[in-house]
Amino acid sequence: MTTQRTDKLERVARYSRSLRQLFQLLLGATAIALLVGTLLIATGTDPYDTSVTVGGAIYVGDVIPAVLRSMAVVGFILSTGILLKVLFHLVKLFGLYAQGKIFSADNVYQIRQIGIAVMLIPTLWTLGLIAVLLVPGHGIASRIRIDEAPFTELVVGIIIIVVSWIMDVGRELREEQDLVV
């Protein structure tokens, strides 16, 4: 390996270590926010919010039915869980880069998992909207915002998964070429 390539690989490893630490910090902060947010939504003690949003349906009022509050808690936990999953796989991915593993099956796996997690966002949103529309006794939403549907996340998730597939094919071709030489 040339000196220039070694320098580039060292730089990638250095930046990757820094990004890994950043994502570890964000992972910890998000986990704490999950606990605090769950308590605030579940108890209805958030002083800044007198509304609950479930699957694009927004409910406003002083008294929000328990079923809606429960659905909001579950939705919040699941959506924060998706964010935690993305951060976890970013920590793993940049850890691999920091080790100098640029094209490996593990990298492809981490990227694919990020794509899958991103695609879970519109799935969760749709399930929340269906639940709100099907569960009796939920009252009337002050408004339902279909225009805020996370369709972009669906497209981004698909693109990430396709990129991971292309990287996997490239990795396999490279390994095959290394065996031939």
mmCIF file with all atom_site columns, N, CA and C in Angstrom, residues 28-91:
data_model
loop_
_atom_site.group_PDB
_atom_site.id
_atom_site.type_symbol
_atom_site.label_atom_id
_atom_site.label_alt_id
_atom_site.label_comp_id
_atom_site.label_asym_id
_atom_site.label_entity_id
_atom_site.label_seq_id
_atom_site.pdbx_PDB_ins_code
_atom_site.Cartn_x
_atom_site.Cartn_y
_atom_site.Cartn_z
_atom_site.occupancy
_atom_site.B_iso_or_equiv
_atom_site.pdbx_formal_charge
_atom_site.auth_seq_id
_atom_site.auth_comp_id
_atom_site.auth_asym_id
_atom_site.auth_atom_id
_atom_site.pdbx_PDB_model_num
ATOM 1   N N  . GLY A 1 28 ? -27.051 7.694  23.423 1.00 0.00 ? 28 GLY A N  1
ATOM 2   C CA . GLY A 1 28 ? -27.322 7.845  24.850 1.00 0.00 ? 28 GLY A CA 1
ATOM 3   C C  . GLY A 1 28 ? -28.344 8.936  25.133 1.00 0.00 ? 28 GLY A C  1
ATOM 4   N N  . ALA A 1 29 ? -28.193 10.073 24.462 1.00 0.00 ? 29 ALA A N  1
ATOM 5   C CA . ALA A 1 29 ? -29.130 11.186 24.659 1.00 0.00 ? 29 ALA A CA 1
ATOM 6   C C  . ALA A 1 29 ? -30.541 10.801 24.198 1.00 0.00 ? 29 ALA A C  1
ATOM 7   N N  . THR A 1 30 ? -30.626 10.066 23.111 1.00 0.00 ? 30 THR A N  1
ATOM 8   C CA . THR A 1 30 ? -31.938 9.634  22.607 1.00 0.00 ? 30 THR A CA 1
ATOM 9   C C  . THR A 1 30 ? -32.581 8.646  23.570 1.00 0.00 ? 30 THR A C  1
ATOM 10  N N  . ALA A 1 31 ? -31.789 7.769  24.148 1.00 0.00 ? 31 ALA A N  1
ATOM 11  C CA . ALA A 1 31 ? -32.338 6.818  25.121 1.00 0.00 ? 31 ALA A CA 1
ATOM 12  C C  . ALA A 1 31 ? -32.901 7.553  26.338 1.00 0.00 ? 31 ALA A C  1
ATOM 13  N N  . ILE A 1 32 ? -32.191 8.574  26.794 1.00 0.00 ? 32 ILE A N  1
ATOM 14  C CA . ILE A 1 32 ? -32.680 9.378  27.920 1.00 0.00 ? 32 ILE A CA 1
ATOM 15  C C  . ILE A 1 32 ? -33.955 10.121 27.518 1.00 0.00 ? 32 ILE A C  1
ATOM 16  N N  . ALA A 1 33 ? -33.961 10.689 26.305 1.00 0.00 ? 33 ALA A N  1
ATOM 17  C CA . ALA A 1 33 ? -35.147 11.402 25.818 1.00 0.00 ? 33 ALA A CA 1
ATOM 18  C C  . ALA A 1 33 ? -36.339 10.459 25.709 1.00 0.00 ? 33 ALA A C  1
ATOM 19  N N  . LEU A 1 34 ? -36.077 9.209  25.356 1.00 0.00 ? 34 LEU A N  1
ATOM 20  C CA . LEU A 1 34 ? -37.155 8.213  25.276 1.00 0.00 ? 34 LEU A CA 1
ATOM 21  C C  . LEU A 1 34 ? -37.813 8.033  26.644 1.00 0.00 ? 34 LEU A C  1
ATOM 22  N N  . LEU A 1 35 ? -36.997 7.907  27.664 1.00 0.00 ? 35 LEU A N  1
ATOM 23  C CA . LEU A 1 35 ? -37.546 7.728  29.009 1.00 0.00 ? 35 LEU A CA 1
ATOM 24  C C  . LEU A 1 35 ? -38.342 8.952  29.458 1.00 0.00 ? 35 LEU A C  1
ATOM 25  N N  . VAL A 1 36 ? -37.754 10.121 29.297 1.00 0.00 ? 36 VAL A N  1
ATOM 26  C CA . VAL A 1 36 ? -38.416 11.354 29.736 1.00 0.00 ? 36 VAL A CA 1
ATOM 27  C C  . VAL A 1 36 ? -39.689 11.603 28.924 1.00 0.00 ? 36 VAL A C  1
ATOM 28  N N  . GLY A 1 37 ? -39.591 11.485 27.599 1.00 0.00 ? 37 GLY A N  1
ATOM 29  C CA . GLY A 1 37 ? -40.746 11.716 26.732 1.00 0.00 ? 37 GLY A CA 1
ATOM 30  C C  . GLY A 1 37 ? -41.883 10.754 27.003 1.00 0.00 ? 37 GLY A C  1
ATOM 31  N N  . THR A 1 38 ? -41.538 9.506  27.248 1.00 0.00 ? 38 THR A N  1
ATOM 32  C CA . THR A 1 38 ? -42.576 8.508  27.558 1.00 0.00 ? 38 THR A CA 1
ATOM 33  C C  . THR A 1 38 ? -43.315 8.889  28.832 1.00 0.00 ? 38 THR A C  1
ATOM 34  N N  . LEU A 1 39 ? -42.570 9.302  29.848 1.00 0.00 ? 39 LEU A N  1
ATOM 35  C CA . LEU A 1 39 ? -43.210 9.718  31.099 1.00 0.00 ? 39 LEU A CA 1
ATOM 36  C C  . LEU A 1 39 ? -44.097 10.941 30.895 1.00 0.00 ? 39 LEU A C  1
ATOM 37  N N  . LEU A 1 40 ? -43.628 11.918 30.123 1.00 0.00 ? 40 LEU A N  1
ATOM 38  C CA . LEU A 1 40 ? -44.416 13.133 29.897 1.00 0.00 ? 40 LEU A CA 1
ATOM 39  C C  . LEU A 1 40 ? -45.702 12.842 29.131 1.00 0.00 ? 40 LEU A C  1
ATOM 40  N N  . ILE A 1 41 ? -45.597 12.012 28.099 1.00 0.00 ? 41 ILE A N  1
ATOM 41  C CA . ILE A 1 41 ? -46.793 11.698 27.306 1.00 0.00 ? 41 ILE A CA 1
ATOM 42  C C  . ILE A 1 41 ? -47.752 10.837 28.118 1.00 0.00 ? 41 ILE A C  1
ATOM 43  N N  . ALA A 1 42 ? -47.223 9.831  28.797 1.00 0.00 ? 42 ALA A N  1
ATOM 44  C CA . ALA A 1 42 ? -48.070 8.891  29.545 1.00 0.00 ? 42 ALA A CA 1
ATOM 45  C C  . ALA A 1 42 ? -48.831 9.586  30.665 1.00 0.00 ? 42 ALA A C  1
ATOM 46  N N  . THR A 1 43 ? -48.182 10.520 31.327 1.00 0.00 ? 43 THR A N  1
ATOM 47  C CA . THR A 1 43 ? -48.836 11.183 32.452 1.00 0.00 ? 43 THR A CA 1
ATOM 48  C C  . THR A 1 43 ? -49.584 12.440 32.041 1.00 0.00 ? 43 THR A C  1
ATOM 49  N N  . GLY A 1 44 ? -49.322 12.909 30.811 1.00 0.00 ? 44 GLY A N  1
ATOM 50  C CA . GLY A 1 44 ? -49.981 14.132 30.354 1.00 0.00 ? 44 GLY A CA 1
ATOM 51  C C  . GLY A 1 44 ? -49.460 15.361 31.059 1.00 0.00 ? 44 GLY A C  1
ATOM 52  N N  . THR A 1 45 ? -48.219 15.311 31.548 1.00 0.00 ? 45 THR A N  1
ATOM 53  C CA . THR A 1 45 ? -47.679 16.426 32.322 1.00 0.00 ? 45 THR A CA 1
ATOM 54  C C  . THR A 1 45 ? -46.768 17.334 31.517 1.00 0.00 ? 45 THR A C  1
ATOM 55  N N  . ASP A 1 46 ? -46.718 17.151 30.199 1.00 0.00 ? 46 ASP A N  1
ATOM 56  C CA . ASP A 1 46 ? -45.885 18.033 29.379 1.00 0.00 ? 46 ASP A CA 1
ATOM 57  C C  . ASP A 1 46 ? -46.550 19.411 29.376 1.00 0.00 ? 46 ASP A C  1
ATOM 58  N N  . PRO A 1 47 ? -45.953 20.402 30.019 1.00 0.00 ? 47 PRO A N  1
ATOM 59  C CA . PRO A 1 47 ? -46.589 21.710 30.145 1.00 0.00 ? 47 PRO A CA 1
ATOM 60  C C  . PRO A 1 47 ? -46.689 22.470 28.827 1.00 0.00 ? 47 PRO A C  1
ATOM 61  N N  . TYR A 1 48 ? -45.938 22.056 27.824 1.00 0.00 ? 48 TYR A N  1
ATOM 62  C CA . TYR A 1 48 ? -45.908 22.783 26.564 1.00 0.00 ? 48 TYR A CA 1
ATOM 63  C C  . TYR A 1 48 ? -46.807 22.169 25.496 1.00 0.00 ? 48 TYR A C  1
ATOM 64  N N  . ASP A 1 49 ? -47.437 21.050 25.799 1.00 0.00 ? 49 ASP A N  1
ATOM 65  C CA . ASP A 1 49 ? -48.200 20.370 24.759 1.00 0.00 ? 49 ASP A CA 1
ATOM 66  C C  . ASP A 1 49 ? -49.534 19.878 25.307 1.00 0.00 ? 49 ASP A C  1
ATOM 67  N N  . THR A 1 50 ? -50.611 20.392 24.762 1.00 0.00 ? 50 THR A N  1
ATOM 68  C CA . THR A 1 50 ? -51.945 19.934 25.135 1.00 0.00 ? 50 THR A CA 1
ATOM 69  C C  . THR A 1 50 ? -52.557 19.171 23.974 1.00 0.00 ? 50 THR A C  1
ATOM 70  N N  . SER A 1 51 ? -51.688 18.564 23.159 1.00 0.00 ? 51 SER A N  1
ATOM 71  C CA . SER A 1 51 ? -52.170 17.794 22.023 1.00 0.00 ? 51 SER A CA 1
ATOM 72  C C  . SER A 1 51 ? -51.441 16.465 21.967 1.00 0.00 ? 51 SER A C  1
ATOM 73  N N  . VAL A 1 52 ? -52.064 15.537 21.255 1.00 0.00 ? 52 VAL A N  1
ATOM 74  C CA . VAL A 1 52 ? -51.472 14.221 21.026 1.00 0.00 ? 52 VAL A CA 1
ATOM 75  C C  . VAL A 1 52 ? -51.596 13.941 19.541 1.00 0.00 ? 52 VAL A C  1
ATOM 76  N N  . THR A 1 53 ? -50.516 13.454 18.957 1.00 0.00 ? 53 THR A N  1
ATOM 77  C CA . THR A 1 53 ? -50.533 13.105 17.539 1.00 0.00 ? 53 THR A CA 1
ATOM 78  C C  . THR A 1 53 ? -50.300 11.612 17.401 1.00 0.00 ? 53 THR A C  1
ATOM 79  N N  . VAL A 1 54 ? -51.198 10.972 16.687 1.00 0.00 ? 54 VAL A N  1
ATOM 80  C CA . VAL A 1 54 ? -51.060 9.540  16.414 1.00 0.00 ? 54 VAL A CA 1
ATOM 81  C C  . VAL A 1 54 ? -51.326 9.333  14.934 1.00 0.00 ? 54 VAL A C  1
ATOM 82  N N  . GLY A 1 55 ? -50.324 8.883  14.209 1.00 0.00 ? 55 GLY A N  1
ATOM 83  C CA . GLY A 1 55 ? -50.492 8.563  12.795 1.00 0.00 ? 55 GLY A CA 1
ATOM 84  C C  . GLY A 1 55 ? -51.040 9.694  11.953 1.00 0.00 ? 55 GLY A C  1
ATOM 85  N N  . GLY A 1 56 ? -50.616 10.897 12.205 1.00 0.00 ? 56 GLY A N  1
ATOM 86  C CA . GLY A 1 56 ? -51.066 12.029 11.410 1.00 0.00 ? 56 GLY A CA 1
ATOM 87  C C  . GLY A 1 56 ? -52.350 12.660 11.917 1.00 0.00 ? 56 GLY A C  1
ATOM 88  N N  . ALA A 1 57 ? -53.026 12.046 12.904 1.00 0.00 ? 57 ALA A N  1
ATOM 89  C CA . ALA A 1 57 ? -54.232 12.621 13.491 1.00 0.00 ? 57 ALA A CA 1
ATOM 90  C C  . ALA A 1 57 ? -53.823 13.393 14.741 1.00 0.00 ? 57 ALA A C  1
ATOM 91  N N  . ILE A 1 58 ? -54.202 14.653 14.789 1.00 0.00 ? 58 ILE A N  1
ATOM 92  C CA . ILE A 1 58 ? -53.810 15.516 15.897 1.00 0.00 ? 58 ILE A CA 1
ATOM 93  C C  . ILE A 1 58 ? -55.038 15.792 16.759 1.00 0.00 ? 58 ILE A C  1
ATOM 94  N N  . TYR A 1 59 ? -54.912 15.505 18.051 1.00 0.00 ? 59 TYR A N  1
ATOM 95  C CA . TYR A 1 59 ? -55.996 15.732 19.005 1.00 0.00 ? 59 TYR A CA 1
ATOM 96  C C  . TYR A 1 59 ? -55.565 16.831 19.949 1.00 0.00 ? 59 TYR A C  1
ATOM 97  N N  . VAL A 1 60 ? -56.430 17.818 20.123 1.00 0.00 ? 60 VAL A N  1
ATOM 98  C CA . VAL A 1 60 ? -56.117 18.961 20.971 1.00 0.00 ? 60 VAL A CA 1
ATOM 99  C C  . VAL A 1 60 ? -57.187 19.060 22.040 1.00 0.00 ? 60 VAL A C  1
ATOM 100 N N  . GLY A 1 61 ? -56.767 19.367 23.242 1.00 0.00 ? 61 GLY A N  1
ATOM 101 C CA . GLY A 1 61 ? -57.737 19.564 24.310 1.00 0.00 ? 61 GLY A CA 1
ATOM 102 C C  . GLY A 1 61 ? -57.117 19.320 25.664 1.00 0.00 ? 61 GLY A C  1
ATOM 103 N N  . ASP A 1 62 ? -57.845 19.757 26.684 1.00 0.00 ? 62 ASP A N  1
ATOM 104 C CA . ASP A 1 62 ? -57.352 19.582 28.048 1.00 0.00 ? 62 ASP A CA 1
ATOM 105 C C  . ASP A 1 62 ? -57.444 18.127 28.497 1.00 0.00 ? 62 ASP A C  1
ATOM 106 N N  . VAL A 1 63 ? -58.493 17.443 28.070 1.00 0.00 ? 63 VAL A N  1
ATOM 107 C CA . VAL A 1 63 ? -58.687 16.051 28.469 1.00 0.00 ? 63 VAL A CA 1
ATOM 108 C C  . VAL A 1 63 ? -58.581 15.177 27.224 1.00 0.00 ? 63 VAL A C  1
ATOM 109 N N  . ILE A 1 64 ? -57.533 14.398 27.177 1.00 0.00 ? 64 ILE A N  1
ATOM 110 C CA . ILE A 1 64 ? -57.329 13.492 26.049 1.00 0.00 ? 64 ILE A CA 1
ATOM 111 C C  . ILE A 1 64 ? -57.601 12.088 26.558 1.00 0.00 ? 64 ILE A C  1
ATOM 112 N N  . PRO A 1 65 ? -58.487 11.343 25.879 1.00 0.00 ? 65 PRO A N  1
ATOM 113 C CA . PRO A 1 65 ? -58.848 9.999  26.342 1.00 0.00 ? 65 PRO A CA 1
ATOM 114 C C  . PRO A 1 65 ? -57.616 9.106  26.550 1.00 0.00 ? 65 PRO A C  1
ATOM 115 N N  . ALA A 1 66 ? -57.727 8.201  27.520 1.00 0.00 ? 66 ALA A N  1
ATOM 116 C CA . ALA A 1 66 ? -56.617 7.314  27.880 1.00 0.00 ? 66 ALA A CA 1
ATOM 117 C C  . ALA A 1 66 ? -56.175 6.455  26.701 1.00 0.00 ? 66 ALA A C  1
ATOM 118 N N  . VAL A 1 67 ? -57.129 6.021  25.866 1.00 0.00 ? 67 VAL A N  1
ATOM 119 C CA . VAL A 1 67 ? -56.766 5.180  24.729 1.00 0.00 ? 67 VAL A CA 1
ATOM 120 C C  . VAL A 1 67 ? -55.869 5.944  23.756 1.00 0.00 ? 67 VAL A C  1
ATOM 121 N N  . LEU A 1 68 ? -56.163 7.227  23.559 1.00 0.00 ? 68 LEU A N  1
ATOM 122 C CA . LEU A 1 68 ? -55.320 8.046  22.690 1.00 0.00 ? 68 LEU A CA 1
ATOM 123 C C  . LEU A 1 68 ? -53.952 8.288  23.299 1.00 0.00 ? 68 LEU A C  1
ATOM 124 N N  . ARG A 1 69 ? -53.946 8.564  24.586 1.00 0.00 ? 69 ARG A N  1
ATOM 125 C CA . ARG A 1 69 ? -52.667 8.793  25.261 1.00 0.00 ? 69 ARG A CA 1
ATOM 126 C C  . ARG A 1 69 ? -51.817 7.524  25.198 1.00 0.00 ? 69 ARG A C  1
ATOM 127 N N  . SER A 1 70 ? -52.438 6.363  25.376 1.00 0.00 ? 70 SER A N  1
ATOM 128 C CA . SER A 1 70 ? -51.720 5.088  25.291 1.00 0.00 ? 70 SER A CA 1
ATOM 129 C C  . SER A 1 70 ? -51.170 4.864  23.888 1.00 0.00 ? 70 SER A C  1
ATOM 130 N N  . MET A 1 71 ? -51.990 5.162  22.875 1.00 0.00 ? 71 MET A N  1
ATOM 131 C CA . MET A 1 71 ? -51.534 5.013  21.494 1.00 0.00 ? 71 MET A CA 1
ATOM 132 C C  . MET A 1 71 ? -50.374 5.963  21.209 1.00 0.00 ? 71 MET A C  1
ATOM 133 N N  . ALA A 1 72 ? -50.435 7.163  21.755 1.00 0.00 ? 72 ALA A N  1
ATOM 134 C CA . ALA A 1 72 ? -49.350 8.132  21.554 1.00 0.00 ? 72 ALA A CA 1
ATOM 135 C C  . ALA A 1 72 ? -48.066 7.647  22.226 1.00 0.00 ? 72 ALA A C  1
ATOM 136 N N  . VAL A 1 73 ? -48.195 7.053  23.411 1.00 0.00 ? 73 VAL A N  1
ATOM 137 C CA . VAL A 1 73 ? -47.018 6.530  24.117 1.00 0.00 ? 73 VAL A CA 1
ATOM 138 C C  . VAL A 1 73 ? -46.379 5.408  23.300 1.00 0.00 ? 73 VAL A C  1
ATOM 139 N N  . VAL A 1 74 ? -47.212 4.472  22.834 1.00 0.00 ? 74 VAL A N  1
ATOM 140 C CA . VAL A 1 74 ? -46.694 3.359  22.034 1.00 0.00 ? 74 VAL A CA 1
ATOM 141 C C  . VAL A 1 74 ? -46.032 3.885  20.761 1.00 0.00 ? 74 VAL A C  1
ATOM 142 N N  . GLY A 1 75 ? -46.670 4.831  20.096 1.00 0.00 ? 75 GLY A N  1
ATOM 143 C CA . GLY A 1 75 ? -46.104 5.416  18.879 1.00 0.00 ? 75 GLY A CA 1
ATOM 144 C C  . GLY A 1 75 ? -44.788 6.123  19.142 1.00 0.00 ? 75 GLY A C  1
ATOM 145 N N  . PHE A 1 76 ? -44.732 6.850  20.243 1.00 0.00 ? 76 PHE A N  1
ATOM 146 C CA . PHE A 1 76 ? -43.499 7.553  20.604 1.00 0.00 ? 76 PHE A CA 1
ATOM 147 C C  . PHE A 1 76 ? -42.379 6.566  20.896 1.00 0.00 ? 76 PHE A C  1
ATOM 148 N N  . ILE A 1 77 ? -42.682 5.516  21.641 1.00 0.00 ? 77 ILE A N  1
ATOM 149 C CA . ILE A 1 77 ? -41.668 4.507  21.975 1.00 0.00 ? 77 ILE A CA 1
ATOM 150 C C  . ILE A 1 77 ? -41.170 3.818  20.705 1.00 0.00 ? 77 ILE A C  1
ATOM 151 N N  . LEU A 1 78 ? -42.091 3.431  19.834 1.00 0.00 ? 78 LEU A N  1
ATOM 152 C CA . LEU A 1 78 ? -41.685 2.748  18.607 1.00 0.00 ? 78 LEU A CA 1
ATOM 153 C C  . LEU A 1 78 ? -40.885 3.666  17.678 1.00 0.00 ? 78 LEU A C  1
ATOM 154 N N  . SER A 1 79 ? -41.327 4.917  17.526 1.00 0.00 ? 79 SER A N  1
ATOM 155 C CA . SER A 1 79 ? -40.595 5.821  16.634 1.00 0.00 ? 79 SER A CA 1
ATOM 156 C C  . SER A 1 79 ? -39.217 6.161  17.204 1.00 0.00 ? 79 SER A C  1
ATOM 157 N N  . THR A 1 80 ? -39.130 6.324  18.511 1.00 0.00 ? 80 THR A N  1
ATOM 158 C CA . THR A 1 80 ? -37.823 6.565  19.128 1.00 0.00 ? 80 THR A CA 1
ATOM 159 C C  . THR A 1 80 ? -36.964 5.308  19.034 1.00 0.00 ? 80 THR A C  1
ATOM 160 N N  . GLY A 1 81 ? -37.597 4.150  19.131 1.00 0.00 ? 81 GLY A N  1
ATOM 161 C CA . GLY A 1 81 ? -36.878 2.888  18.950 1.00 0.00 ? 81 GLY A CA 1
ATOM 162 C C  . GLY A 1 81 ? -36.263 2.781  17.561 1.00 0.00 ? 81 GLY A C  1
ATOM 163 N N  . ILE A 1 82 ? -36.983 3.267  16.567 1.00 0.00 ? 82 ILE A N  1
ATOM 164 C CA . ILE A 1 82 ? -36.444 3.275  15.203 1.00 0.00 ? 82 ILE A CA 1
ATOM 165 C C  . ILE A 1 82 ? -35.217 4.178  15.134 1.00 0.00 ? 82 ILE A C  1
ATOM 166 N N  . LEU A 1 83 ? -35.305 5.339  15.741 1.00 0.00 ? 83 LEU A N  1
ATOM 167 C CA . LEU A 1 83 ? -34.152 6.246  15.773 1.00 0.00 ? 83 LEU A CA 1
ATOM 168 C C  . LEU A 1 83 ? -32.972 5.598  16.501 1.00 0.00 ? 83 LEU A C  1
ATOM 169 N N  . LEU A 1 84 ? -33.248 4.916  17.610 1.00 0.00 ? 84 LEU A N  1
ATOM 170 C CA . LEU A 1 84 ? -32.184 4.217  18.336 1.00 0.00 ? 84 LEU A CA 1
ATOM 171 C C  . LEU A 1 84 ? -31.536 3.142  17.464 1.00 0.00 ? 84 LEU A C  1
ATOM 172 N N  . LYS A 1 85 ? -32.359 2.438  16.684 1.00 0.00 ? 85 LYS A N  1
ATOM 173 C CA . LYS A 1 85 ? -31.836 1.410  15.776 1.00 0.00 ? 85 LYS A CA 1
ATOM 174 C C  . LYS A 1 85 ? -30.914 2.037  14.731 1.00 0.00 ? 85 LYS A C  1
ATOM 175 N N  . VAL A 1 86 ? -31.331 3.146  14.147 1.00 0.00 ? 86 VAL A N  1
ATOM 176 C CA . VAL A 1 86 ? -30.489 3.827  13.154 1.00 0.00 ? 86 VAL A CA 1
ATOM 177 C C  . VAL A 1 86 ? -29.166 4.256  13.791 1.00 0.00 ? 86 VAL A C  1
ATOM 178 N N  . LEU A 1 87 ? -29.235 4.875  14.961 1.00 0.00 ? 87 LEU A N  1
ATOM 179 C CA . LEU A 1 87 ? -28.014 5.322  15.641 1.00 0.00 ? 87 LEU A CA 1
ATOM 180 C C  . LEU A 1 87 ? -27.116 4.149  16.009 1.00 0.00 ? 87 LEU A C  1
ATOM 181 N N  . PHE A 1 88 ? -27.707 3.053  16.472 1.00 0.00 ? 88 PHE A N  1
ATOM 182 C CA . PHE A 1 88 ? -26.934 1.860  16.819 1.00 0.00 ? 88 PHE A CA 1
ATOM 183 C C  . PHE A 1 88 ? -26.149 1.348  15.608 1.00 0.00 ? 88 PHE A C  1
ATOM 184 N N  . HIS A 1 89 ? -26.816 1.258  14.464 1.00 0.00 ? 89 HIS A N  1
ATOM 185 C CA . HIS A 1 89 ? -26.140 0.756  13.264 1.00 0.00 ? 89 HIS A CA 1
ATOM 186 C C  . HIS A 1 89 ? -25.114 1.761  12.735 1.00 0.00 ? 89 HIS A C  1
ATOM 187 N N  . LEU A 1 90 ? -25.338 3.047  12.939 1.00 0.00 ? 90 LEU A N  1
ATOM 188 C CA . LEU A 1 90 ? -24.323 4.037  12.571 1.00 0.00 ? 90 LEU A CA 1
ATOM 189 C C  . LEU A 1 90 ? -23.081 3.901  13.457 1.00 0.00 ? 90 LEU A C  1
ATOM 190 N N  . VAL A 1 91 ? -23.297 3.655  14.749 1.00 0.00 ? 91 VAL A N  1
ATOM 191 C CA . VAL A 1 91 ? -22.162 3.426  15.659 1.00 0.00 ? 91 VAL A CA 1
ATOM 192 C C  . VAL A 1 91 ? -21.365 2.217  15.185 1.00 0.00 ? 91 VAL A C  1
#
